[in-house]
CSV table of C-alpha atoms and ligand atoms in Angstrom, one decimal:
chain,number,residue,atom,x,y,z
I,1,MET,CA,165.4,145.3,74.8
I,2,ALA,CA,167.4,145.8,77.8
I,3,GLN,CA,165.4,143.5,79.6
I,4,GLN,CA,166.3,140.5,76.9
I,5,LEU,CA,170.0,141.8,76.8
I,6,GLU,CA,170.3,141.1,80.7
I,7,TYR,CA,168.2,138.0,80.3
I,8,LEU,CA,171.0,136.8,77.6
I,9,ARG,CA,173.7,137.9,79.8
I,10,GLU,CA,172.2,135.7,82.9
I,11,GLN,CA,172.1,132.5,80.3
I,12,LEU,CA,175.6,133.2,79.3
I,13,MET,CA,176.8,133.3,82.6
I,14,GLU,CA,175.1,130.4,84.0
I,15,SER,CA,176.0,128.2,80.4
I,16,GLN,CA,179.8,129.4,81.6
I,17,ARG,CA,179.4,128.1,85.2
I,18,LEU,CA,178.1,124.6,84.1
I,19,ALA,CA,180.9,124.5,81.4
I,20,THR,CA,183.6,125.0,84.3
I,21,ILE,CA,181.8,122.6,86.1
I,22,GLY,CA,182.2,120.5,83.3
I,23,THR,CA,186.0,120.7,83.0
I,24,ILE,CA,186.8,120.3,86.7
I,25,ALA,CA,185.0,117.0,86.7
I,26,ALA,CA,186.8,115.7,83.3
I,27,VAL,CA,190.2,117.1,84.9
I,28,ILE,CA,189.5,115.4,88.3
I,29,ALA,CA,188.4,112.3,86.9
I,30,HIS,CA,191.8,112.2,84.9
I,31,GLU,CA,193.9,113.0,87.9
I,32,PHE,CA,192.5,110.4,89.7
I,33,ASN,CA,192.6,107.6,87.1
I,34,ASN,CA,196.4,108.6,87.1
I,35,LEU,CA,196.1,107.5,90.4
I,36,LEU,CA,193.8,104.7,91.1
I,37,THR,CA,195.2,102.4,88.3
I,38,PRO,CA,198.3,101.7,90.6
I,39,ILE,CA,195.5,101.7,93.6
I,40,VAL,CA,193.9,99.0,92.4
I,41,SER,CA,196.7,96.6,91.4
I,42,TYR,CA,198.7,97.4,94.5
I,43,SER,CA,195.4,96.2,96.1
I,44,GLN,CA,194.9,93.5,94.4
I,45,PHE,CA,198.3,92.0,95.0
I,46,ALA,CA,197.8,92.7,98.6
I,47,LEU,CA,194.6,90.8,98.8
I,48,GLN,CA,195.8,88.0,96.4
I,49,SER,CA,198.7,87.4,99.0
I,50,ALA,CA,196.6,88.0,102.2
I,51,GLN,CA,194.6,85.0,100.5
I,52,SER,CA,197.3,82.4,100.3
I,53,GLU,CA,198.7,80.0,102.3
I,54,LYS,CA,201.8,81.6,103.1
I,55,PRO,CA,200.9,85.9,103.0
I,56,ASP,CA,204.1,87.5,102.0
I,57,MET,CA,204.0,90.4,104.8
I,58,ASP,CA,206.5,92.2,102.8
I,59,LEU,CA,204.6,92.8,99.6
I,60,VAL,CA,201.2,93.3,101.8
I,61,ARG,CA,203.1,96.4,103.6
I,62,LYS,CA,204.7,97.6,100.3
I,63,ALA,CA,200.9,97.5,98.9
I,64,LEU,CA,199.3,98.7,101.7
I,65,SER,CA,201.7,101.5,101.9
I,66,LYS,CA,201.4,102.3,97.9
I,67,SER,CA,197.8,102.5,98.1
I,68,PHE,CA,197.8,104.7,101.3
I,69,GLN,CA,200.3,107.2,99.0
I,70,GLY,CA,198.0,107.1,96.4
I,71,SER,CA,194.6,108.2,98.2
I,72,SER,CA,195.8,110.5,99.9
I,73,LYS,CA,196.9,111.8,97.4
I,74,ALA,CA,193.7,111.5,95.6
I,75,GLY,CA,192.0,113.8,98.5
I,76,ARG,CA,194.8,116.4,98.2
I,77,ILE,CA,193.9,116.8,94.2
I,78,CYS,CA,190.6,117.0,94.8
I,79,SER,CA,190.7,120.2,96.5
I,80,SER,CA,193.7,121.3,95.0
I,81,MET,CA,191.9,121.4,91.8
I,82,LEU,CA,188.6,123.0,93.0
I,83,GLY,CA,190.7,125.5,94.6
I,84,LEU,CA,192.3,126.1,91.1
I,85,ALA,CA,189.2,125.9,89.6
I,86,ARG,CA,188.4,129.2,92.0
I,87,GLY,CA,191.5,130.8,91.4
I,88,GLU,CA,192.9,129.7,94.6
I,89,SER,CA,196.1,127.7,95.7
I,90,MET,CA,198.2,126.5,98.0
I,91,PHE,CA,201.6,128.4,97.2
I,92,GLY,CA,204.4,127.7,99.4
I,93,PRO,CA,208.8,126.5,98.6
I,94,VAL,CA,208.8,123.5,97.2
I,95,LEU,CA,211.6,121.4,96.6
I,96,VAL,CA,212.2,120.1,93.6
I,97,GLN,CA,214.1,116.6,94.8
I,98,LYS,CA,211.3,116.0,97.1
I,99,LEU,CA,209.3,117.0,94.0
I,100,VAL,CA,210.6,114.5,92.2
I,101,ASP,CA,210.6,111.4,94.8
I,102,GLU,CA,207.1,111.9,95.7
I,103,THR,CA,206.2,111.8,91.8
I,104,LEU,CA,208.1,108.8,91.2
I,105,ALA,CA,206.7,107.0,94.4
I,106,VAL,CA,202.9,107.1,93.2
I,107,MET,CA,203.7,105.8,89.6
I,108,ALA,CA,202.1,102.8,88.6
I,109,ARG,CA,205.0,100.8,88.2
I,110,ASP,CA,209.0,101.4,88.1
I,111,PRO,CA,209.6,102.7,84.6
I,112,GLN,CA,212.6,100.5,85.0
I,113,LYS,CA,210.2,97.1,84.7
I,114,ASP,CA,209.0,98.2,81.4
I,115,GLY,CA,212.8,98.3,80.4
I,116,ILE,CA,213.1,101.8,80.8
I,117,ALA,CA,216.1,103.5,82.4
I,118,LEU,CA,215.3,105.7,84.7
I,119,ARG,CA,217.9,109.1,85.3
I,120,VAL,CA,217.3,111.8,88.1
I,121,GLN,CA,219.9,114.7,87.9
I,122,VAL,CA,219.0,117.7,90.1
I,123,GLN,CA,220.9,120.2,91.3
I,124,PRO,CA,221.1,120.3,95.1
I,125,ASP,CA,218.6,122.6,96.9
I,126,LEU,CA,216.5,123.5,94.1
I,127,SER,CA,213.6,125.5,95.5
I,128,ILE,CA,210.6,126.9,93.7
I,129,SER,CA,207.9,128.6,94.8
I,130,GLY,CA,204.1,126.9,94.3
I,131,ASP,CA,202.0,124.7,95.2
I,132,THR,CA,203.0,121.2,95.8
I,133,VAL,CA,200.0,118.9,94.8
I,134,GLN,CA,199.7,120.7,91.3
I,135,LEU,CA,203.4,120.7,90.6
I,136,GLU,CA,203.6,116.7,91.3
I,137,GLN,CA,200.0,116.8,88.8
I,138,VAL,CA,202.6,118.2,86.3
I,139,LEU,CA,205.4,115.9,86.8
I,140,LEU,CA,203.3,112.6,87.0
I,141,ASN,CA,201.9,113.5,83.8
I,142,LEU,CA,204.8,113.9,81.8
I,143,LEU,CA,206.1,111.3,83.2
I,144,ILE,CA,203.4,108.9,82.4
I,145,ASN,CA,203.5,110.7,78.8
I,146,ALA,CA,206.8,109.8,77.9
I,147,ARG,CA,206.5,106.2,80.0
I,148,GLN,CA,203.3,105.6,77.4
I,149,ALA,CA,205.7,107.0,74.3
I,150,MET,CA,208.3,103.8,75.1
I,151,LEU,CA,206.0,101.5,75.9
I,152,GLY,CA,207.4,97.9,74.3
I,153,ARG,CA,210.7,99.7,72.6
I,154,GLY,CA,212.4,100.7,75.6
I,155,GLY,CA,214.5,103.6,75.9
I,156,SER,CA,215.5,106.4,79.1
I,157,ILE,CA,213.6,108.8,80.9
I,158,THR,CA,215.9,111.7,82.1
I,159,ILE,CA,214.3,114.0,84.6
I,160,LYS,CA,216.9,117.0,85.2
I,161,ALA,CA,216.4,119.9,87.0
I,162,GLN,CA,218.7,123.4,87.2
I,163,ARG,CA,218.7,126.8,88.5
I,164,LEU,CA,218.8,129.3,85.1
I,165,GLU,CA,220.5,132.8,85.2
I,166,THR,CA,217.5,134.4,85.2
I,167,SER,CA,216.8,133.3,88.6
I,168,GLU,CA,213.9,130.6,87.5
I,169,VAL,CA,214.2,126.9,87.5
I,170,ARG,CA,213.9,124.5,84.5
I,171,ILE,CA,212.9,121.5,85.2
I,172,GLN,CA,212.9,118.7,82.1
I,173,VAL,CA,211.5,115.5,81.4
I,174,ILE,CA,213.5,114.2,78.6
I,175,ASP,CA,212.6,110.7,76.6
I,176,THR,CA,213.8,108.9,73.6
I,177,GLY,CA,211.0,107.8,72.7
I,178,PRO,CA,209.3,108.0,69.0
I,179,GLY,CA,209.3,111.9,69.3
I,180,ILE,CA,206.2,114.1,68.0
I,181,PRO,CA,205.6,115.7,64.0
I,182,GLU,CA,206.2,118.9,63.6
I,183,LYS,CA,202.5,119.3,62.3
I,184,LEU,CA,200.8,117.8,65.6
I,185,LEU,CA,203.2,120.3,68.1
I,186,PRO,CA,201.1,123.3,68.1
I,187,LYS,CA,198.0,121.0,69.2
I,188,ILE,CA,199.6,118.7,71.8
I,189,PHE,CA,198.1,121.6,74.4
I,190,GLN,CA,194.9,121.7,73.4
I,191,PRO,CA,192.1,120.0,75.3
I,192,PHE,CA,191.3,116.9,74.1
I,193,PHE,CA,193.3,116.3,71.8
I,194,THR,CA,195.3,112.9,71.8
I,195,THR,CA,196.6,110.0,69.3
I,196,LYS,CA,196.0,107.6,71.8
I,197,ALA,CA,192.1,107.8,71.2
I,198,THR,CA,192.1,104.0,69.5
I,199,ALA,CA,194.5,102.2,71.4
I,200,ARG,CA,195.9,98.7,70.2
I,201,LYS,CA,196.1,95.7,72.6
I,202,GLY,CA,198.8,96.6,75.5
I,203,GLU,CA,198.8,100.3,74.2
I,204,ALA,CA,197.4,103.0,76.5
I,205,LYS,CA,194.1,104.7,75.5
I,206,GLY,CA,194.0,108.8,76.4
I,207,THR,CA,191.4,111.6,76.8
I,208,GLY,CA,194.2,114.6,75.8
I,209,LEU,CA,193.7,116.5,78.9
I,210,GLY,CA,197.5,115.8,80.5
I,211,LEU,CA,198.9,118.4,78.7
I,212,ALA,CA,196.1,121.1,78.9
I,213,ILE,CA,196.2,120.3,82.8
I,214,CYS,CA,200.2,121.0,82.7
I,215,LYS,CA,199.6,124.1,81.2
I,216,GLU,CA,197.1,125.5,82.9
I,217,ILE,CA,198.6,124.4,86.4
I,218,LEU,CA,201.4,126.5,85.1
I,219,GLU,CA,200.1,129.7,83.8
I,220,HIS,CA,198.4,129.7,86.9
I,221,HIS,CA,202.1,129.6,88.6
I,222,LYS,CA,203.2,132.4,86.5
I,223,GLY,CA,205.5,130.0,84.5
I,224,ARG,CA,205.4,127.9,81.6
I,225,ILE,CA,205.6,124.7,79.3
I,226,ASP,CA,207.8,124.3,76.2
I,227,VAL,CA,208.3,121.0,74.1
I,228,GLU,CA,211.3,120.2,71.5
I,229,SER,CA,210.7,116.9,69.6
I,230,GLU,CA,212.8,115.3,66.7
I,231,VAL,CA,210.5,112.1,65.3
I,232,GLY,CA,212.8,109.1,65.9
I,233,LYS,CA,215.0,110.5,68.1
I,234,GLY,CA,212.8,111.7,71.3
I,235,THR,CA,210.9,114.4,73.5
I,236,THR,CA,211.8,117.2,76.0
I,237,PHE,CA,209.0,118.8,78.2
I,238,SER,CA,211.0,122.1,80.0
I,239,ILE,CA,208.8,123.5,82.8
I,240,ILE,CA,210.2,126.9,83.6
I,241,LEU,CA,209.5,128.4,86.9
I,242,PRO,CA,210.1,131.1,89.4
I,243,ALA,CA,212.8,130.5,91.7
I,244,ASN,CA,211.9,130.5,95.2
Z,1,ATP,N1,206.2,112.1,75.5
Z,1,ATP,C1,206.1,112.1,74.1
Z,1,ATP,N2,206.0,111.2,73.3
Z,1,ATP,C2,205.6,111.6,72.5
Z,1,ATP,N3,204.2,111.8,72.0
Z,1,ATP,C3,203.9,112.7,73.3
Z,1,ATP,C4,204.6,112.5,74.3
Z,1,ATP,N4,204.0,113.4,75.4
Z,1,ATP,C5,202.5,114.0,74.7
Z,1,ATP,N5,202.6,113.6,73.4
Z,1,ATP,C6,201.3,113.1,72.3
Z,1,ATP,O1,200.8,114.2,72.8
Z,1,ATP,C7,199.3,114.3,72.9
Z,1,ATP,C8,198.9,115.0,73.9
Z,1,ATP,O2,199.7,114.3,75.2
Z,1,ATP,P1,198.3,114.1,76.7
Z,1,ATP,O3,198.9,114.1,77.7
Z,1,ATP,O4,197.7,115.6,76.3
Z,1,ATP,O5,197.0,113.8,76.3
Z,1,ATP,P2,197.1,111.7,76.0
Z,1,ATP,O6,198.2,111.4,76.7
Z,1,ATP,O7,197.0,111.4,74.3
Z,1,ATP,O8,195.9,111.3,77.1
Z,1,ATP,P3,195.5,111.5,78.8
Z,1,ATP,O9,196.9,112.3,79.1
Z,1,ATP,O10,194.7,112.3,78.6
Z,1,ATP,O11,195.7,110.1,79.2
Z,1,ATP,C9,199.3,112.5,73.1
Z,1,ATP,O12,198.4,111.9,72.7
Z,1,ATP,C10,200.8,112.2,72.3
Z,1,ATP,O13,200.1,112.3,71.0
Z,2,MG,MG1,198.9,112.0,78.6
């Protein structure tokens, strides 16, 4: 009996280990996809221009710099996600303004090009304690969701950050998209919950990992993520983190 129990326990540990590896692979693939989309399109621009009669050196330079930024970030995400799986992170002071600027810099397209107004309201000198790479991932996932929610309809995205009286910092991503029906709200942070499984032409497809990754990263930071949404009005995601 004891021997069999021990055997089963080992089997369980092995299958848990494999499940973790599967999750890490899915998460890294998901985050890579976020960054590879702009890298592919920018390098295509650069190639086309370089092969034309009159290469536009400004465009080539911008495209190369964007691709370089994106791929360096992808490399860092890889080690950071493996670290997260082992429960290790590179915690340090993170300037919120820098976090926002860096995240916007790696987005595939300027939201303004899709008729979406972007506003950034960050209190000066706001600083939190955390892992920069992971916090950028959180913000990027929220911004991509907000943009996807408004594609083809226009609207605005506001990034707001302020210190709270509780000596915490709140970073909000506020959109004027279609909102989330109340009955779906408890599900959106579950891994693989998505309403983008069957995308129509021009719409984004999703795997439902974005918000699950955000939640995992914030729990690891001893912070949290909340959502408020009203159908027809828009959605606000709030990240709360300990101030530095
Ligand atoms: N800003 C938003 N406005 C409206 N709905 C949203 C918004 N953010 C998230 N959602 C809803 O929550 C679901 C889960 O979001 P999540 O980011 O986890 O997955 P996804 O965006 O569908 O796919 P993935 O992020 O893996 O590409 C979405 O499918 C969508 O229904
Ligand atoms: Mg998403």
